[in-house]
Coordinates of C-alpha atoms in Angstrom, one line a residue:
M118 CA 0.0 0.0 0.0
A119 CA 2.9 2.3 0.8
L120 CA 4.5 1.6 -2.5
S121 CA 1.2 2.4 -4.3
N122 CA 0.9 5.8 -2.5
R123 CA 4.5 6.6 -3.3
L124 CA 4.0 5.9 -7.0
V125 CA 0.8 8.0 -7.2
S126 CA 2.4 10.9 -5.4
S127 CA 5.4 10.8 -7.6
F128 CA 3.7 10.5 -10.9
G129 CA 0.2 11.8 -10.4
A130 CA -3.1 10.1 -10.5
I131 CA -3.4 7.1 -12.7
S132 CA -6.2 7.6 -15.2
S133 CA -6.7 3.9 -16.0
P134 CA -6.9 1.5 -13.0
S135 CA -6.0 -1.5 -15.2
L136 CA -2.8 -0.4 -16.9
C137 CA -0.1 2.2 -16.4
F138 CA 3.2 2.4 -18.2
L139 CA 6.3 4.0 -16.7
K140 CA 9.4 5.1 -18.6
P141 CA 12.8 6.3 -17.4
K142 CA 13.5 9.9 -18.1
N143 CA 17.0 9.3 -19.5
C144 CA 16.0 6.4 -21.7
Q145 CA 15.8 6.9 -25.5
K146 CA 12.5 7.4 -27.2
N147 CA 12.4 3.9 -28.5
S148 CA 13.5 2.2 -25.3
S149 CA 11.4 -0.6 -23.8
V150 CA 8.8 -0.5 -21.2
V151 CA 10.2 -0.7 -17.7
M152 CA 7.2 -1.5 -15.6
G153 CA 3.5 -1.9 -16.2
F154 CA 0.7 -2.8 -13.8
R155 CA -2.1 -5.0 -15.0
S156 CA -5.3 -6.1 -13.3
S157 CA -3.4 -9.2 -12.0
Y158 CA -0.6 -6.8 -10.6
R159 CA 2.2 -8.8 -12.3
P160 CA 5.1 -6.4 -13.1
L161 CA 6.8 -6.5 -16.5
I162 CA 10.5 -5.7 -15.9
V163 CA 13.3 -5.2 -18.4
N164 CA 16.9 -4.1 -17.8
C165 CA 17.4 -0.3 -17.6
T166 CA 20.3 1.7 -16.2
S167 CA 18.3 4.6 -14.8
D168 CA 16.4 4.7 -11.6
E169 CA 14.4 7.9 -12.6
M170 CA 11.0 7.2 -14.1
E171 CA 8.3 9.2 -15.8
P172 CA 4.9 8.4 -17.1
T173 CA 4.6 8.0 -20.9
S174 CA 1.7 8.1 -23.2
E175 CA 3.3 6.3 -26.1
P176 CA 1.1 3.7 -27.6
M177 CA 2.2 0.1 -26.9
N178 CA 1.3 -2.8 -29.1
L179 CA -0.1 -5.3 -26.6
R180 CA -1.9 -7.5 -29.1
P181 CA -0.9 -11.1 -29.0
P182 CA 0.9 -12.4 -32.0
Q183 CA -1.5 -13.5 -34.8
F184 CA -1.2 -17.0 -36.1
S185 CA -2.5 -18.2 -39.4
S186 CA -5.8 -19.9 -39.3
M187 CA -4.9 -22.1 -42.2
S188 CA -3.2 -24.9 -40.3
M189 CA -2.6 -28.3 -41.6
P190 CA -5.6 -30.6 -41.3
P191 CA -5.3 -33.6 -39.0
F192 CA -4.9 -37.1 -40.2
G193 CA -8.0 -38.4 -41.9
I194 CA -9.2 -35.0 -42.9
S195 CA -9.0 -33.3 -46.3
M196 CA -10.1 -29.9 -47.5
N197 CA -12.9 -29.2 -50.0
D198 CA -12.6 -26.5 -52.6
N199 CA -14.6 -24.1 -50.4
G200 CA -12.2 -24.6 -47.5
T201 CA -14.4 -26.9 -45.4
S202 CA -13.0 -30.1 -44.1
K203 CA -14.2 -33.6 -45.1
P204 CA -13.0 -37.1 -44.1
S205 CA -10.7 -38.7 -46.5
Y206 CA -12.2 -42.2 -45.8
K207 CA -15.7 -43.6 -46.1
W208 CA -16.0 -45.8 -43.1
R209 CA -15.2 -45.2 -39.5
R210 CA -15.2 -48.8 -38.2
V211 CA -14.4 -51.8 -40.4
L212 CA -14.0 -55.5 -40.0
L213 CA -11.3 -57.1 -42.1
K214 CA -11.7 -60.9 -42.8
V215 CA -8.4 -62.5 -43.6
S216 CA -8.6 -66.1 -44.9
G217 CA -6.1 -68.7 -43.8
E218 CA -5.1 -69.5 -47.3
A219 CA -4.1 -65.9 -47.8
L220 CA -1.8 -66.0 -44.8
A221 CA 0.0 -69.0 -46.3
G222 CA 1.2 -66.9 -49.3
D223 CA 3.1 -69.2 -51.7
Q224 CA 1.9 -72.3 -49.8
K225 CA 5.5 -73.3 -48.9
Q226 CA 4.7 -72.9 -45.2
N227 CA 1.6 -72.5 -43.0
I228 CA 2.2 -68.8 -42.4
D229 CA 4.2 -66.5 -44.5
P230 CA 5.8 -63.7 -42.3
K231 CA 5.9 -61.4 -45.3
I232 CA 2.2 -61.6 -45.7
T233 CA 1.5 -60.9 -42.0
M234 CA 4.0 -58.0 -42.0
A235 CA 2.3 -56.5 -45.1
I236 CA -1.1 -56.7 -43.4
A237 CA 0.3 -55.1 -40.3
R238 CA 1.9 -52.2 -42.1
E239 CA -1.2 -51.4 -44.2
V240 CA -3.5 -51.7 -41.1
A241 CA -1.1 -49.3 -39.3
S242 CA -1.3 -46.8 -42.1
V243 CA -5.1 -46.5 -41.7
T244 CA -5.4 -46.7 -37.9
R245 CA -3.3 -43.5 -37.9
L246 CA -6.3 -41.9 -39.8
G247 CA -8.5 -42.7 -36.9
I248 CA -10.2 -45.7 -38.5
E249 CA -11.1 -48.5 -36.1
V250 CA -10.1 -51.9 -37.4
A251 CA -11.2 -55.3 -36.3
I252 CA -9.9 -58.5 -37.9
V253 CA -11.3 -62.0 -38.2
V254 CA -8.8 -64.7 -39.2
G255 CA -9.5 -68.0 -40.8
G256 CA -7.5 -71.2 -40.2
G257 CA -7.6 -73.0 -43.5
N258 CA -3.8 -72.7 -43.9
I259 CA -3.4 -75.0 -40.9
F260 CA -6.5 -77.1 -40.6
R261 CA -9.9 -77.0 -42.3
G262 CA -12.5 -78.9 -40.3
S263 CA -14.9 -79.6 -43.2
S264 CA -12.0 -81.3 -45.1
W265 CA -11.0 -83.6 -42.3
A266 CA -14.4 -84.6 -41.0
G267 CA -14.8 -88.4 -41.3
C268 CA -11.1 -89.2 -41.3
S269 CA -10.1 -91.8 -38.8
G270 CA -13.5 -91.5 -37.1
L271 CA -13.2 -87.7 -36.6
D272 CA -16.7 -86.3 -36.5
R273 CA -17.6 -82.9 -37.9
S274 CA -17.9 -81.1 -34.6
S275 CA -14.5 -82.2 -33.4
A276 CA -13.0 -81.3 -36.7
D277 CA -14.5 -77.8 -36.6
Y278 CA -13.1 -77.3 -33.1
I279 CA -9.6 -78.2 -34.3
G280 CA -10.1 -75.6 -37.0
M281 CA -11.0 -73.0 -34.4
L282 CA -7.8 -73.7 -32.6
A283 CA -6.0 -73.1 -35.9
T284 CA -7.5 -69.7 -36.2
V285 CA -6.2 -68.9 -32.7
M286 CA -2.7 -69.8 -33.8
N287 CA -3.0 -67.4 -36.8
A288 CA -4.4 -64.7 -34.6
I289 CA -1.5 -64.9 -32.1
F290 CA 1.0 -64.8 -34.9
L291 CA -0.7 -61.8 -36.5
Q292 CA -0.8 -60.0 -33.1
A293 CA 2.9 -60.5 -32.6
T294 CA 3.6 -59.1 -36.0
M295 CA 1.5 -56.0 -35.4
E296 CA 2.9 -55.2 -32.0
S297 CA 6.4 -55.5 -33.4
I298 CA 5.7 -52.3 -35.4
G299 CA 3.9 -50.5 -32.6
I300 CA 0.2 -51.3 -33.2
P301 CA -1.6 -52.0 -29.9
T302 CA -3.5 -55.2 -30.5
R303 CA -5.9 -57.5 -28.5
V304 CA -6.9 -61.1 -29.4
Q305 CA -10.3 -62.2 -28.3
T306 CA -11.4 -65.8 -28.7
A307 CA -14.9 -67.2 -28.9
F308 CA -14.1 -69.8 -26.1
R309 CA -11.9 -69.2 -23.1
M310 CA -8.2 -69.5 -23.5
S311 CA -7.3 -67.0 -20.8
E312 CA -3.5 -67.9 -20.8
V313 CA -3.1 -66.6 -24.4
A314 CA -6.0 -64.3 -25.2
E315 CA -9.1 -62.5 -23.8
P316 CA -12.5 -64.1 -24.0
Y317 CA -14.8 -62.4 -26.4
I318 CA -16.9 -59.7 -24.7
R319 CA -18.7 -57.3 -27.0
R320 CA -18.4 -54.2 -24.8
R321 CA -14.8 -54.8 -24.1
A322 CA -14.1 -55.3 -27.8
V323 CA -15.9 -52.0 -28.7
R324 CA -13.9 -50.2 -26.0
H325 CA -10.6 -51.5 -27.4
L326 CA -11.6 -50.1 -30.8
E327 CA -12.5 -46.8 -29.3
K328 CA -9.1 -46.6 -27.8
G329 CA -7.4 -47.2 -31.1
R330 CA -6.5 -50.8 -30.6
V331 CA -6.8 -53.4 -33.3
V332 CA -9.0 -56.3 -32.1
I333 CA -8.4 -59.8 -33.7
F334 CA -11.3 -62.2 -33.3
A335 CA -10.3 -65.8 -33.2
A336 CA -12.0 -69.2 -32.9
G337 CA -14.8 -68.3 -35.2
T338 CA -18.2 -68.1 -33.5
G339 CA -17.3 -70.8 -31.0
N340 CA -19.8 -73.2 -32.6
A341 CA -19.3 -76.1 -35.0
F342 CA -20.8 -76.0 -38.5
F343 CA -20.3 -72.3 -38.8
T344 CA -17.5 -70.8 -40.9
T345 CA -15.2 -67.9 -40.1
D346 CA -17.1 -65.9 -42.8
T347 CA -20.2 -66.2 -40.7
A348 CA -18.1 -65.2 -37.7
A349 CA -17.0 -62.1 -39.6
A350 CA -20.6 -61.2 -40.4
L351 CA -21.7 -61.8 -36.8
R352 CA -18.9 -59.8 -35.2
S353 CA -19.4 -57.0 -37.7
A354 CA -23.1 -56.7 -36.7
E355 CA -22.2 -57.0 -32.9
I356 CA -19.6 -54.2 -32.9
N357 CA -21.6 -52.0 -35.4
A358 CA -18.9 -52.2 -38.1
E359 CA -19.9 -50.4 -41.3
V360 CA -18.4 -52.9 -43.8
V361 CA -16.9 -56.4 -44.0
L362 CA -13.7 -56.5 -46.1
K363 CA -13.0 -60.0 -47.2
A364 CA -9.3 -60.4 -48.2
T365 CA -8.7 -63.4 -50.4
N366 CA -6.4 -64.6 -53.2
V367 CA -8.7 -63.4 -56.0
D368 CA -8.9 -59.9 -57.5
V369 CA -12.7 -59.8 -58.1
V370 CA -15.7 -62.1 -58.1
Y371 CA -16.5 -63.8 -61.4
D372 CA -19.9 -65.2 -62.6
D373 CA -18.2 -68.5 -63.2
D374 CA -14.9 -70.2 -62.4
P375 CA -12.3 -68.4 -64.7
R376 CA -10.1 -71.5 -64.6
R377 CA -12.8 -73.6 -66.3
N378 CA -14.5 -70.9 -68.3
P379 CA -12.2 -68.4 -70.1
N380 CA -15.3 -66.3 -70.9
A381 CA -16.2 -65.7 -67.3
R382 CA -17.2 -62.1 -66.6
L383 CA -15.8 -60.2 -63.7
L384 CA -18.4 -58.5 -61.5
E385 CA -17.5 -55.2 -59.8
T386 CA -20.9 -54.7 -58.1
L387 CA -23.3 -57.3 -56.8
T388 CA -26.4 -57.4 -54.7
Y389 CA -27.0 -59.9 -51.9
H390 CA -29.6 -61.6 -54.0
D391 CA -27.2 -62.0 -56.9
V392 CA -24.8 -63.9 -54.6
T393 CA -27.5 -66.2 -53.2
S394 CA -29.4 -66.8 -56.4
K395 CA -26.3 -67.5 -58.6
E396 CA -24.7 -69.4 -55.8
L397 CA -21.4 -67.5 -56.1
S398 CA -18.6 -68.8 -54.0
V399 CA -17.9 -65.5 -52.3
M400 CA -19.1 -66.2 -48.7
D401 CA -21.3 -69.0 -47.4
M402 CA -25.0 -68.3 -47.5
T403 CA -25.3 -67.9 -43.8
A404 CA -22.8 -65.0 -43.8
I405 CA -24.4 -63.3 -46.8
T406 CA -27.8 -63.6 -45.3
L407 CA -26.6 -62.1 -42.0
C408 CA -25.0 -59.2 -43.8
Q409 CA -28.2 -58.6 -45.8
E410 CA -30.4 -58.6 -42.8
N411 CA -28.2 -56.1 -41.0
N412 CA -27.4 -54.0 -44.2
I413 CA -23.7 -54.6 -44.0
P414 CA -21.9 -54.3 -47.3
V415 CA -19.1 -56.7 -48.3
V416 CA -16.0 -55.9 -50.3
V417 CA -14.0 -58.8 -51.8
F418 CA -10.5 -58.0 -52.9
N419 CA -7.0 -59.5 -53.4
L420 CA -4.9 -59.5 -50.3
N421 CA -1.6 -60.1 -52.2
K422 CA -1.6 -56.8 -54.1
P423 CA 0.3 -54.1 -52.2
G424 CA -2.0 -51.3 -51.0
N425 CA -5.3 -53.1 -51.5
I426 CA -5.9 -53.4 -47.7
S427 CA -5.6 -49.7 -47.1
K428 CA -7.5 -48.8 -50.2
A429 CA -10.4 -51.1 -49.2
I430 CA -10.4 -49.8 -45.6
R431 CA -10.5 -46.2 -46.9
G432 CA -13.4 -47.1 -49.2
E433 CA -11.6 -46.7 -52.5
R434 CA -12.7 -48.7 -55.6
V435 CA -11.1 -52.1 -55.3
G436 CA -12.3 -55.7 -55.9
T437 CA -16.0 -56.5 -55.9
F438 CA -18.6 -54.6 -53.9
I439 CA -21.6 -56.6 -52.6
G440 CA -24.7 -54.9 -51.2
G441 CA -26.1 -52.6 -53.8
T442 CA -24.2 -49.7 -55.3
R443 CA -21.1 -48.1 -53.9
N444 CA -22.6 -44.6 -54.0
S445 CA -25.7 -45.6 -52.0
V446 CA -23.6 -47.1 -49.2
T447 CA -21.2 -44.2 -49.2
A448 CA -24.1 -41.8 -48.7
R449 CA -25.4 -44.0 -45.8
A450 CA -22.0 -44.0 -44.2

């Protein structure tokens, strides 16, 4: 209080209670401000050699530095011609179905590490855009239950359970590959294997996705007589995925087997009814029907072509689209 009275008596009444600038008498005209009092009473002090001060009315530029409003858009955002932002991808949450045969690559071994690394890198490139990715893996590269049923007295149910264990092996291998390049990953199995993976819990799976983790669903549906394609359709409906991306060893779907019929036509767009009525070997009928009932489109594409996974996840034109027209589904998404 004494200091305040001394300043007022020395320099006169302060016209503005919020701000007062004081300047040494012997400082040059362009010298800096010595002391200023703001509403928070924080002094602004610079070095000056004179102890004598006098009030000054020179205008001071107190405006904060202006930064350009045209900053770089975040990942997953592009700019329209009018300057507004738009997402550079069509789907927010996707389910990628990877067949076991695709993981085998050139068939020289059960799992090709180059294939799993290619999948991991492309999934990493899209998760950085904010896209949530879940994966369902098959097990045909190790054991296919339907092929072994009846051998040495092996019934179909037991054979299918062995095939489910094969999918867990693929899932653990894929998880290790993804985490080696820094992708947080969780494996959830349809039946309990708590030593190696989490049990499938829908709310926990959704929470993992919301946190940016890749969730790998293994062991199919946990029931015999159901394929991993059906598991992909089921999990997609449960976690509210917007599309099922089926990665296989073929580029597109044909109306006939191109190996037997050289005149087979490739089909870029199909409806669910086309698949069921023409009995196209894209997915099993249970999976297609489940996708149709829940209005989930399916994209079939070649896993072995570099960049196809990221293109399919971003919604670019690749492979065969099942579920109506691409534009109609894009508008819905």
